[in-house]
Coordinates of C-alpha atoms in Angstrom, one line a residue:
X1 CA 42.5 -66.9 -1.1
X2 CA 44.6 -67.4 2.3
X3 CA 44.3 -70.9 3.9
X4 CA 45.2 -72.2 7.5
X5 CA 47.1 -75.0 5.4
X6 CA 48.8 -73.0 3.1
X7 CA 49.7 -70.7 5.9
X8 CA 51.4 -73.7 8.2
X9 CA 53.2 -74.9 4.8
X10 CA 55.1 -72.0 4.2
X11 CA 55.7 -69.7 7.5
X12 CA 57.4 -71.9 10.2
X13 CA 56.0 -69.5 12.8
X14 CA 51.9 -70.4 11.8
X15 CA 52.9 -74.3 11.7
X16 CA 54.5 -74.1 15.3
X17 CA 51.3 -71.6 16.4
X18 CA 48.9 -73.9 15.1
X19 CA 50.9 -77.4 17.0
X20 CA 50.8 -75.5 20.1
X21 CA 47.1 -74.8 20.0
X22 CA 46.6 -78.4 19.3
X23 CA 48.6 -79.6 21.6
X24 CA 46.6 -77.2 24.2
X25 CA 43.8 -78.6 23.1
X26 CA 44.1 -82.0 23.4
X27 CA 45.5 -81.3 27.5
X28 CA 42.3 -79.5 27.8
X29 CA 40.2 -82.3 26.7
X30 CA 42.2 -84.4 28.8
X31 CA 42.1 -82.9 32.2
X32 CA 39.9 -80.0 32.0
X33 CA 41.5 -78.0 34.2
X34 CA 41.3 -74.1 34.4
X35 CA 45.2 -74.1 34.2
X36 CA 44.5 -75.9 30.5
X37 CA 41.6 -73.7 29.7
X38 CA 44.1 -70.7 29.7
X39 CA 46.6 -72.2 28.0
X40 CA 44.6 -73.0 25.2
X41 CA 43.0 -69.4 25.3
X42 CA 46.9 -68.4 25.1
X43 CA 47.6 -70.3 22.0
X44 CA 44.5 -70.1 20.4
X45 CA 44.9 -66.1 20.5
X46 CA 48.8 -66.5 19.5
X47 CA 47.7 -69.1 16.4
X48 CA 45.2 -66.6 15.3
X49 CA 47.6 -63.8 15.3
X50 CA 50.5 -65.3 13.5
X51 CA 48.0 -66.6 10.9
X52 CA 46.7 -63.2 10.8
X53 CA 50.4 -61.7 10.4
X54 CA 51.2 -64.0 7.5
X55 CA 48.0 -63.1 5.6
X56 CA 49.1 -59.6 5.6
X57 CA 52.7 -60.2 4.8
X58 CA 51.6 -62.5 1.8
X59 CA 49.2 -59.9 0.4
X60 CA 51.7 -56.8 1.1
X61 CA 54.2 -59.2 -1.1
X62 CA 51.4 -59.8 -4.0
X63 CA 50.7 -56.3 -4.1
X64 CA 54.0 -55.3 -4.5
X65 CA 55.0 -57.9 -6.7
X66 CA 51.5 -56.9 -9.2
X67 CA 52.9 -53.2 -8.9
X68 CA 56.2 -53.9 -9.9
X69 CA 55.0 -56.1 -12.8
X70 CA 51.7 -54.2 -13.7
X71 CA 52.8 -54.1 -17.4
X72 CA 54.5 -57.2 -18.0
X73 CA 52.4 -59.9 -15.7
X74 CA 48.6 -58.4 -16.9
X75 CA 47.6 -61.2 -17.4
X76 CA 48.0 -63.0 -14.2
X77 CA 47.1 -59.3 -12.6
X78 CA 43.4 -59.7 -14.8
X79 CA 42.9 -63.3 -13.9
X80 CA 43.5 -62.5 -10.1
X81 CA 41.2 -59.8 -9.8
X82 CA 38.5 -61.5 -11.8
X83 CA 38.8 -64.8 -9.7
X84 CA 38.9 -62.3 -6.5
X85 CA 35.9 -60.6 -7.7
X86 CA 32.9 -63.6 -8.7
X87 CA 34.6 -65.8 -5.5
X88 CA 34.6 -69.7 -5.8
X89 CA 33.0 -71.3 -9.1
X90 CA 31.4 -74.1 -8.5
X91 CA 32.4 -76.3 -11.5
X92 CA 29.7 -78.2 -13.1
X93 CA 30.4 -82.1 -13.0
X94 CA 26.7 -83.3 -13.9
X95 CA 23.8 -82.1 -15.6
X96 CA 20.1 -83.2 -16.9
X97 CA 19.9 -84.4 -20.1
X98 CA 16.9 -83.4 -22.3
X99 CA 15.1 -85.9 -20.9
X100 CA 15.4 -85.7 -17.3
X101 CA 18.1 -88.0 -17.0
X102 CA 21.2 -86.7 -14.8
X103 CA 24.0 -87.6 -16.8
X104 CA 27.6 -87.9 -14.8
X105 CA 30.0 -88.6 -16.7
X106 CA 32.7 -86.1 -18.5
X107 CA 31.9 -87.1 -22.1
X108 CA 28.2 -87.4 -21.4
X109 CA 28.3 -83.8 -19.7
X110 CA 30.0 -82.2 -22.2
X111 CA 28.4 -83.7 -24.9
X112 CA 24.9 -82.9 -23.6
X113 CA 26.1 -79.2 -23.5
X114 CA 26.7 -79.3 -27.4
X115 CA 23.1 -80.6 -27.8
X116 CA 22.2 -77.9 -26.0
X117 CA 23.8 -75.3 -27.8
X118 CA 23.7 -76.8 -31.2
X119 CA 19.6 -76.5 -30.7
X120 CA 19.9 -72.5 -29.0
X121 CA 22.1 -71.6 -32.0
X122 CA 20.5 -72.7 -35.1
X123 CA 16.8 -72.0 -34.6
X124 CA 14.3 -73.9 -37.2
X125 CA 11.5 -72.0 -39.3
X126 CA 13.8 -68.4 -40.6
X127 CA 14.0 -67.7 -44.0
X128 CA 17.6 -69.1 -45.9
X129 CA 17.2 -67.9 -49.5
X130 CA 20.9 -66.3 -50.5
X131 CA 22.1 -65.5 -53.9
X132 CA 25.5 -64.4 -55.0
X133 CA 25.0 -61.6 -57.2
X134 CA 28.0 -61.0 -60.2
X135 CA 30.0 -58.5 -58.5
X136 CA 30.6 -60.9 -55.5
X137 CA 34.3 -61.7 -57.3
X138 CA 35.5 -58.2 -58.3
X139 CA 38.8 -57.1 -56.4
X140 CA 38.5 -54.3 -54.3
X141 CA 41.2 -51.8 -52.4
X142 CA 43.6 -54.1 -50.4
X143 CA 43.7 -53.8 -46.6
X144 CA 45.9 -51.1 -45.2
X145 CA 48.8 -51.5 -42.6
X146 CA 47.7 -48.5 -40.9
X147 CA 43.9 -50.1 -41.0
X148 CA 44.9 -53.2 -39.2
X149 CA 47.4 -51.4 -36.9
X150 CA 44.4 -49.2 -36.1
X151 CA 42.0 -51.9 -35.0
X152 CA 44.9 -53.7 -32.8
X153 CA 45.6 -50.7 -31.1
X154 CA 41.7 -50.2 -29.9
X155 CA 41.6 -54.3 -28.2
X156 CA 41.4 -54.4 -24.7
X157 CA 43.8 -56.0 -23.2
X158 CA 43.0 -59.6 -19.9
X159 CA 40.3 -61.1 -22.7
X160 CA 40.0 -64.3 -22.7
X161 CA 41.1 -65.8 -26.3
X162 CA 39.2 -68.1 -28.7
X163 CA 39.9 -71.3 -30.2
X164 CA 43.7 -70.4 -31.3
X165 CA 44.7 -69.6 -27.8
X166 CA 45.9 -66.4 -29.2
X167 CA 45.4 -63.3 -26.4
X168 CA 45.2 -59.9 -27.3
X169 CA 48.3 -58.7 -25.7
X170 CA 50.0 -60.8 -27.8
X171 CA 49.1 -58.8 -30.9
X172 CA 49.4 -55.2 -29.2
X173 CA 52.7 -56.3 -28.5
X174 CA 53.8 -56.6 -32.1
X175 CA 56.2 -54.5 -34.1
X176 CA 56.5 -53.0 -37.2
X177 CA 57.0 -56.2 -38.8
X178 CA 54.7 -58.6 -37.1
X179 CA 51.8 -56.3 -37.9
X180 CA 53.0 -56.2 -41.6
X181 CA 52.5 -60.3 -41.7
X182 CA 49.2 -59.7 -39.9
X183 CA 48.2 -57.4 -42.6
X184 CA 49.4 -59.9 -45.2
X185 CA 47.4 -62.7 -43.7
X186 CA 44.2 -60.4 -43.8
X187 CA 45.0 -59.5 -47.2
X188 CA 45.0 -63.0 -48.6
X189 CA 41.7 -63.8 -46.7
X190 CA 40.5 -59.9 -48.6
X191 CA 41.7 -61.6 -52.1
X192 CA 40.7 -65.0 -51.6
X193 CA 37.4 -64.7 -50.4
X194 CA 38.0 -67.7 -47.7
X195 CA 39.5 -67.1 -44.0
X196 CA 41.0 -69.9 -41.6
X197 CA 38.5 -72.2 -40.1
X198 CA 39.8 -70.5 -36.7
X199 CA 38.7 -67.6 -37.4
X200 CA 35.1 -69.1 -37.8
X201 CA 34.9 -71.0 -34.8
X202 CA 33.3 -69.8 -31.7
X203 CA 34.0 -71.3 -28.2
X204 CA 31.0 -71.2 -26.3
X205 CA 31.8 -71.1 -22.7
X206 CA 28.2 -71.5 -20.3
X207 CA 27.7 -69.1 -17.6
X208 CA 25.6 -69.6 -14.8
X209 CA 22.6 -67.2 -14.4
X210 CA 20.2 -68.6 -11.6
X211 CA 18.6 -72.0 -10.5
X212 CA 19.4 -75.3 -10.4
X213 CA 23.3 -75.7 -11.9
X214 CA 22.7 -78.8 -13.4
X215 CA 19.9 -77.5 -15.9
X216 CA 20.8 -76.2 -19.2
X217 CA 18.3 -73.5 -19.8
X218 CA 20.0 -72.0 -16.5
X219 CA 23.0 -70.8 -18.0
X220 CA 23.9 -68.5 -21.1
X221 CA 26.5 -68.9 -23.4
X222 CA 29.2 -66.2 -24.3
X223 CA 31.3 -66.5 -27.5
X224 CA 35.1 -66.5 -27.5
X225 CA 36.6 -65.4 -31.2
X226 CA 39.6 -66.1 -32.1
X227 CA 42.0 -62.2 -31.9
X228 CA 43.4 -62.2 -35.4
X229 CA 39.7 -62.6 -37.0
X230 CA 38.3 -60.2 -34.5
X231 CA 41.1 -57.6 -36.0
X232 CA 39.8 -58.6 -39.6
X233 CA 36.4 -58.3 -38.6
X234 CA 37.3 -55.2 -37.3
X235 CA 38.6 -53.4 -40.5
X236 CA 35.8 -55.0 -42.5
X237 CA 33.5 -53.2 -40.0
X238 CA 34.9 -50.1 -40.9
X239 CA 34.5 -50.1 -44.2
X240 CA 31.2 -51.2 -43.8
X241 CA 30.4 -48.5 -41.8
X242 CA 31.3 -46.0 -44.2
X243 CA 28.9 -47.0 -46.8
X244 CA 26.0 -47.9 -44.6
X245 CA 25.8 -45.3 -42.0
X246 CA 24.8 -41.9 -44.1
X247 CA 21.7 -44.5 -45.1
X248 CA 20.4 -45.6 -41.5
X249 CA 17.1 -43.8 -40.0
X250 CA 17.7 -41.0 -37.8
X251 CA 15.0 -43.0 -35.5
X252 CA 18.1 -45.7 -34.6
X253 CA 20.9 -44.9 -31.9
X254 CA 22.1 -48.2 -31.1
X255 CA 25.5 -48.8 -32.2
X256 CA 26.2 -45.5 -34.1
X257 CA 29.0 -43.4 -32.9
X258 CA 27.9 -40.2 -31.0
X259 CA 24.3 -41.9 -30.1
X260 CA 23.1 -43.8 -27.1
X261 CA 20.8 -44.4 -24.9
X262 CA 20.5 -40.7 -23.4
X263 CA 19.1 -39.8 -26.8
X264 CA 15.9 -41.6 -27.0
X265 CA 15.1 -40.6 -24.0
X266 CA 15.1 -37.2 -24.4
X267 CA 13.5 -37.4 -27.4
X268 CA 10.4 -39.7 -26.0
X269 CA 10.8 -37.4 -23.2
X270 CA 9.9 -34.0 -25.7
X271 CA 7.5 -35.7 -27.0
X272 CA 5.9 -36.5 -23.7
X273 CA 6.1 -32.8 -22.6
X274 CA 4.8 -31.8 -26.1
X275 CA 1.5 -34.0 -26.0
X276 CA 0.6 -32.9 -22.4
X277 CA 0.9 -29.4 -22.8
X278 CA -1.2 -29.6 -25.5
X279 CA -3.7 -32.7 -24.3
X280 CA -3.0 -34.7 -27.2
X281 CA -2.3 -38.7 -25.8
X282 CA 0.3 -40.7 -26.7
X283 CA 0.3 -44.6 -27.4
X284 CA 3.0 -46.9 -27.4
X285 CA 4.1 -50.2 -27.6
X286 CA 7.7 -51.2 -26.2
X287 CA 8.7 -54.6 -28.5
X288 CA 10.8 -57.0 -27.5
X289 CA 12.1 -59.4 -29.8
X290 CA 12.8 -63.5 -28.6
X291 CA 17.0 -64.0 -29.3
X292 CA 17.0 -61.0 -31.9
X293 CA 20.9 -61.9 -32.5
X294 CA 20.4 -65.1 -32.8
X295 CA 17.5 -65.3 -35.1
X296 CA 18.5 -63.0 -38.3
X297 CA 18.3 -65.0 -41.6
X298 CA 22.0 -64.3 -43.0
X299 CA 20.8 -65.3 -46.9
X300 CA 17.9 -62.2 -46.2
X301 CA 20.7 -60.1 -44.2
X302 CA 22.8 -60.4 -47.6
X303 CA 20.4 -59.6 -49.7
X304 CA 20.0 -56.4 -47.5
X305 CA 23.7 -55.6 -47.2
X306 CA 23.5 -54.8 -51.3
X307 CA 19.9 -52.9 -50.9
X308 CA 22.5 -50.9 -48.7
X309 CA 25.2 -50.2 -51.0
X310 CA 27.7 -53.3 -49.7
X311 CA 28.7 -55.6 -52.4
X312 CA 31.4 -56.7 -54.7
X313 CA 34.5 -57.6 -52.2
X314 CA 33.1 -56.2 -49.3
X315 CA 30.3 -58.8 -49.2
X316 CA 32.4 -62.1 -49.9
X317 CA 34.6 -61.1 -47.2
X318 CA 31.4 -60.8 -44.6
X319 CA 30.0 -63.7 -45.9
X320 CA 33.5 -65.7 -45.6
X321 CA 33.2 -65.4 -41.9
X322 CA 30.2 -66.9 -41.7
X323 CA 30.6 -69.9 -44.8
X324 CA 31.9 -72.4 -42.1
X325 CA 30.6 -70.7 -39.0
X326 CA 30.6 -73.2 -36.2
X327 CA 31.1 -73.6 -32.4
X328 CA 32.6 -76.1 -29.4
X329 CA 31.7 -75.8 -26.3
X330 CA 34.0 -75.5 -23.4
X331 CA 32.8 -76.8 -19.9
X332 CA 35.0 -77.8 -16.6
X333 CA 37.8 -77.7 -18.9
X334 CA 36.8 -80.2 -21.5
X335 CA 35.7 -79.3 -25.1
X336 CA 32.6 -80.5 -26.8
X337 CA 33.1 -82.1 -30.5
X338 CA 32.5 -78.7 -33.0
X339 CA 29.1 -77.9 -34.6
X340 CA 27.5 -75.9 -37.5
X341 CA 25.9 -72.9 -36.6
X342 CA 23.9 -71.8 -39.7
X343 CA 21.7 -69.0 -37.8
X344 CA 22.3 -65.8 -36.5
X345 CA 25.0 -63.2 -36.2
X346 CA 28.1 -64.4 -34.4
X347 CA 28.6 -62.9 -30.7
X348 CA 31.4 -61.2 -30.1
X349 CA 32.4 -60.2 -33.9
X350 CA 33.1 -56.3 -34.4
X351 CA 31.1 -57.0 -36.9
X352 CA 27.7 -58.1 -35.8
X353 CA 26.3 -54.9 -34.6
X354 CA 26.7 -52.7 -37.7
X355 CA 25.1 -55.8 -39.7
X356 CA 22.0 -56.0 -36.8
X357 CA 21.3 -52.3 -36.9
X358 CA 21.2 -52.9 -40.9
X359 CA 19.1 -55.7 -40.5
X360 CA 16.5 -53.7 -38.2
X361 CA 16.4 -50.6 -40.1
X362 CA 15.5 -52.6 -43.2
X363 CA 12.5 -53.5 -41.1
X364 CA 11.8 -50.5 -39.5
X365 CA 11.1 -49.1 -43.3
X366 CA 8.8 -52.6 -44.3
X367 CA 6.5 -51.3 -41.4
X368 CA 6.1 -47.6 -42.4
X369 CA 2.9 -45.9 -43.1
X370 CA 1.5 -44.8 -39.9
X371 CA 1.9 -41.2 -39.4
X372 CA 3.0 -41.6 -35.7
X373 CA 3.2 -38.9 -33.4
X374 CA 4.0 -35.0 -34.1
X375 CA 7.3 -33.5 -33.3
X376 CA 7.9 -29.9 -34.1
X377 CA 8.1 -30.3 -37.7
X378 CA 8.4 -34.1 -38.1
X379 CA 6.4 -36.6 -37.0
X380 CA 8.0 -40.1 -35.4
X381 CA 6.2 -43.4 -36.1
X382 CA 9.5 -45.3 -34.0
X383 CA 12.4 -45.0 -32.0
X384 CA 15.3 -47.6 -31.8
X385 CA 17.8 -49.1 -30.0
X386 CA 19.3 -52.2 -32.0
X387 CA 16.7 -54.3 -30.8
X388 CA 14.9 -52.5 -28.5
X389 CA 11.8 -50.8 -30.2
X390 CA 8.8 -48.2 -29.7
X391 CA 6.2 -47.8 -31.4
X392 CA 4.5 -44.2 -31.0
X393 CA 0.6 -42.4 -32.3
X394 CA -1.6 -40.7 -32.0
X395 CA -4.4 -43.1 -32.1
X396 CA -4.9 -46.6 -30.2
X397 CA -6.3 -47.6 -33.7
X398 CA -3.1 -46.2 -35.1
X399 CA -0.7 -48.0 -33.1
X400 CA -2.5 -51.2 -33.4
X401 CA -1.9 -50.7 -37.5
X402 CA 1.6 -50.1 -36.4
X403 CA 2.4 -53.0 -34.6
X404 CA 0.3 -55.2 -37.0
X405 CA 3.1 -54.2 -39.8
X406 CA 6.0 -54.0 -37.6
X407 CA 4.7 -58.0 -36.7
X408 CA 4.7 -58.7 -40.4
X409 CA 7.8 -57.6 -41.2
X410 CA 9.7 -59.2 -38.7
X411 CA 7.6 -62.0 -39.8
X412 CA 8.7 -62.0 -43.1
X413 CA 12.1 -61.4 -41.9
X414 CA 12.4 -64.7 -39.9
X415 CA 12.1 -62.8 -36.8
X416 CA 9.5 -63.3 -34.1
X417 CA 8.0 -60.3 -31.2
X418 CA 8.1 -61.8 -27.5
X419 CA 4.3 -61.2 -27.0
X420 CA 4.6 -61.9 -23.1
X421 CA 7.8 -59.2 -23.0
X422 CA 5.9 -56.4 -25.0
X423 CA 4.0 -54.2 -23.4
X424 CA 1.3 -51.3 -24.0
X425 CA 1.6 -47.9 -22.6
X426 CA -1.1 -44.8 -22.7
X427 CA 0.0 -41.3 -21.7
X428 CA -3.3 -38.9 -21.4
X429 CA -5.0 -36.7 -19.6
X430 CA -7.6 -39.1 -19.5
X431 CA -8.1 -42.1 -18.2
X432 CA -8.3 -44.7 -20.8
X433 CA -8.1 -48.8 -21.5
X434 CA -5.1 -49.7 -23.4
X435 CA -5.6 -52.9 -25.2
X436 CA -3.6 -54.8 -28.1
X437 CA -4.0 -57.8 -29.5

């Protein structure tokens, strides 16, 4: 962060530190004497020290000046700390087009970069049937001050904003009456059935994974939204959950309040002790599915929203998120031309994980009909975590039947299993092959 230039431009005492050592420097080059070697040694050691002196003066001052400020500069405190944390970005000038060719130029860059993303976003071959069913236009209860007030009070705060340039402590800092006019604007999108084209538009920003920079398929893409939709996204999401979450499997813990992770793995884990105290094996199959968020079909996923009880209001104003969804990429501080993204749940949306875990349930009960795997008095064919699924039986012959329906409905679903990410597991007491196809 600190810099010998920097350091020389502002303290007097490094600039004269650093002319004396150079000034040393060039006697000892020019007569070589030991007389010259010391007094370069002199002011090398005295340059080093005042540059070492200022470094900690400037950060005393910065850490002062953050403390005093914490609450009213968090935003420059964030973007410090961030920029401290991942180092120096290197800031991607060129980059391969599809074919090979390494492109240079701004436009050309940036341009290629929407290609790119245009193609990752809106996968071919998945299912696009959608009907509107005839309560689509009935009014519904209006949105609630306290409801909106509710969701802005839960946003965390240093986020980078979406396409409006609008940042989250802007609308935690709003009073009485700005949130009343933020409520009135999420009303008339709750009446009118049609929300402000910011509000649909994603900024993809690329991040760098591993690899050569100038490829693509190197980087992954995260989604900036802009605040006020996330907020209206937000109380939709509640209200969503209310009606969908007494009807979700007990076999799903991703995204539910009061479940995680920790759950499925004591169950598998009871189940595990349960089959080897007794010698009974158990087979599994761990399925991972390619871009699962990316993939759903949204004309299926309405269709299951109203086998799940969502309709009438609720569903036009899900669905008017997503009427002109589309995205611009942001790279090296230039912005791509925007494009239609007609696939897929959008990243980032309070919304998108209660309509995934609807979305995967509905499949979870196209593939029943294996008996699974005995648990006290039930018996568990699954266990979920949004996207992350295991089959369990009895049976190798079992599970294969399993996965062969589980394939079929995420088939039918316009989603597709990552065969080389899945994998087969055996636990006996016996050694055994375990093979699917």
């Amino acid at each position: 962060m600190f810099h010998l230039e920097q350091q020389k431009e502002k303290n007097p005492a490094v600039r004269d530190a650093v002319k004396l050592k150079k000034e040393s420097y060039r006697a000892l080059l020019a007569c070589g004497t030991p007389e010259a070697a010391d007094g370069y040694r002199r002011a090398k050691w005295s340059a080093a020290t005042a540059v070492a002196e200022a470094k900690t003066r400037a950060w005393e001052e910065f850490g002062e000046a953050m403390e005093n400020d914490f609450w009213t500069a968090s935003k420059r405190f964030w973007t410090t700390i961030r920029r401290l944390r991942r180092g120096k970005q290197c800031t991607v000038n060129t980059v391969y087009s599809g074919d090979g060719v390494l492109l240079t130029s701004t436009r050309d860059v940036v341009d290629r970069w929407k290609e790119y993303f245009e193609d990752l976003l809106n996968p071919t071959n998945t299912p696009s049937s959608e009907e509107v069913g005839p309560g689509d236009l009935e009014m519904g209860s209006r949105i609630s001050g306290a409801e909106v007030a509710e969701v802005v009070k839960k946003l965390l705060g240093g986020k980078a904003p979406g396409v409006d340039e609008i940042r989250p402590e802007s609308l935690k800092a709003l009073d009485v009456v700005g949130l009343s006019w933020l409520t009135r604007l999420c009303n008339i999108a709750w009446t009118s059935g049609a929300v402000p084209l910011d509000w649909q538009t994603g900024v993809v920003v690329p991040l760098f994974k591993k690899g050569d920079r100038r490829v693509c398929s190197n980087y992954r893409g995260i989604t900036l939204l802009s605040l006020p939709g996330k907020v209206y996204s937000g109380v939709l999401e509640r209200r969503v959950c209310r009606i969908v979450e007494p009807r979700i499997q007990e076999e799903q813990c991703g995204f539910r309040p009061g479940r995680g992770t920790v759950d499925q793995l004591y169950t598998l884990r009871r189940v595990f002790e349960g089959a080897w105290e007794f010698a009974q094996p158990v087979h599994m199959c761990f399925v991972d599915l390619e871009k699962a968020f990316d993939r759903v079909p949204r004309g299926v996923l309405w269709g299951v929203l109203r086998e799940y009880g969502v309709s009438g209001p609720l569903i036009r104003a899900v669905r008017s998120l997503y009427d002109r969804c589309q995205s611009l990429v942001r790279i090296a501080g230039s912005k791509s031309n925007s494009f239609p993204v007609r696939v897929g749940l959008r990243q980032g949306c309070p919304l998108s994980p209660i309509l995934f875990i609807i979305f995967m349930d509905r499949i979870s009960r196209c593939s029943h009909g294996v008996e699974g795997i005995q648990f006290g008095d039930l018996r568990i064919a699954s266990l979920l975590f949004a996207d992350d699924v295991v089959l369990l039986a009895s049976l190798a012959r079992d599970l294969q039947l399993s996965l062969y329906r589980f394939a079929a409905a995420c088939e039918a679903a316009g989603m597709r299993i990552s065969t080389s990410k899945s994998e087969a597991m055996v636990l006996d007491r016996k050694k055994v092959e375990c093979l699917l196809g």
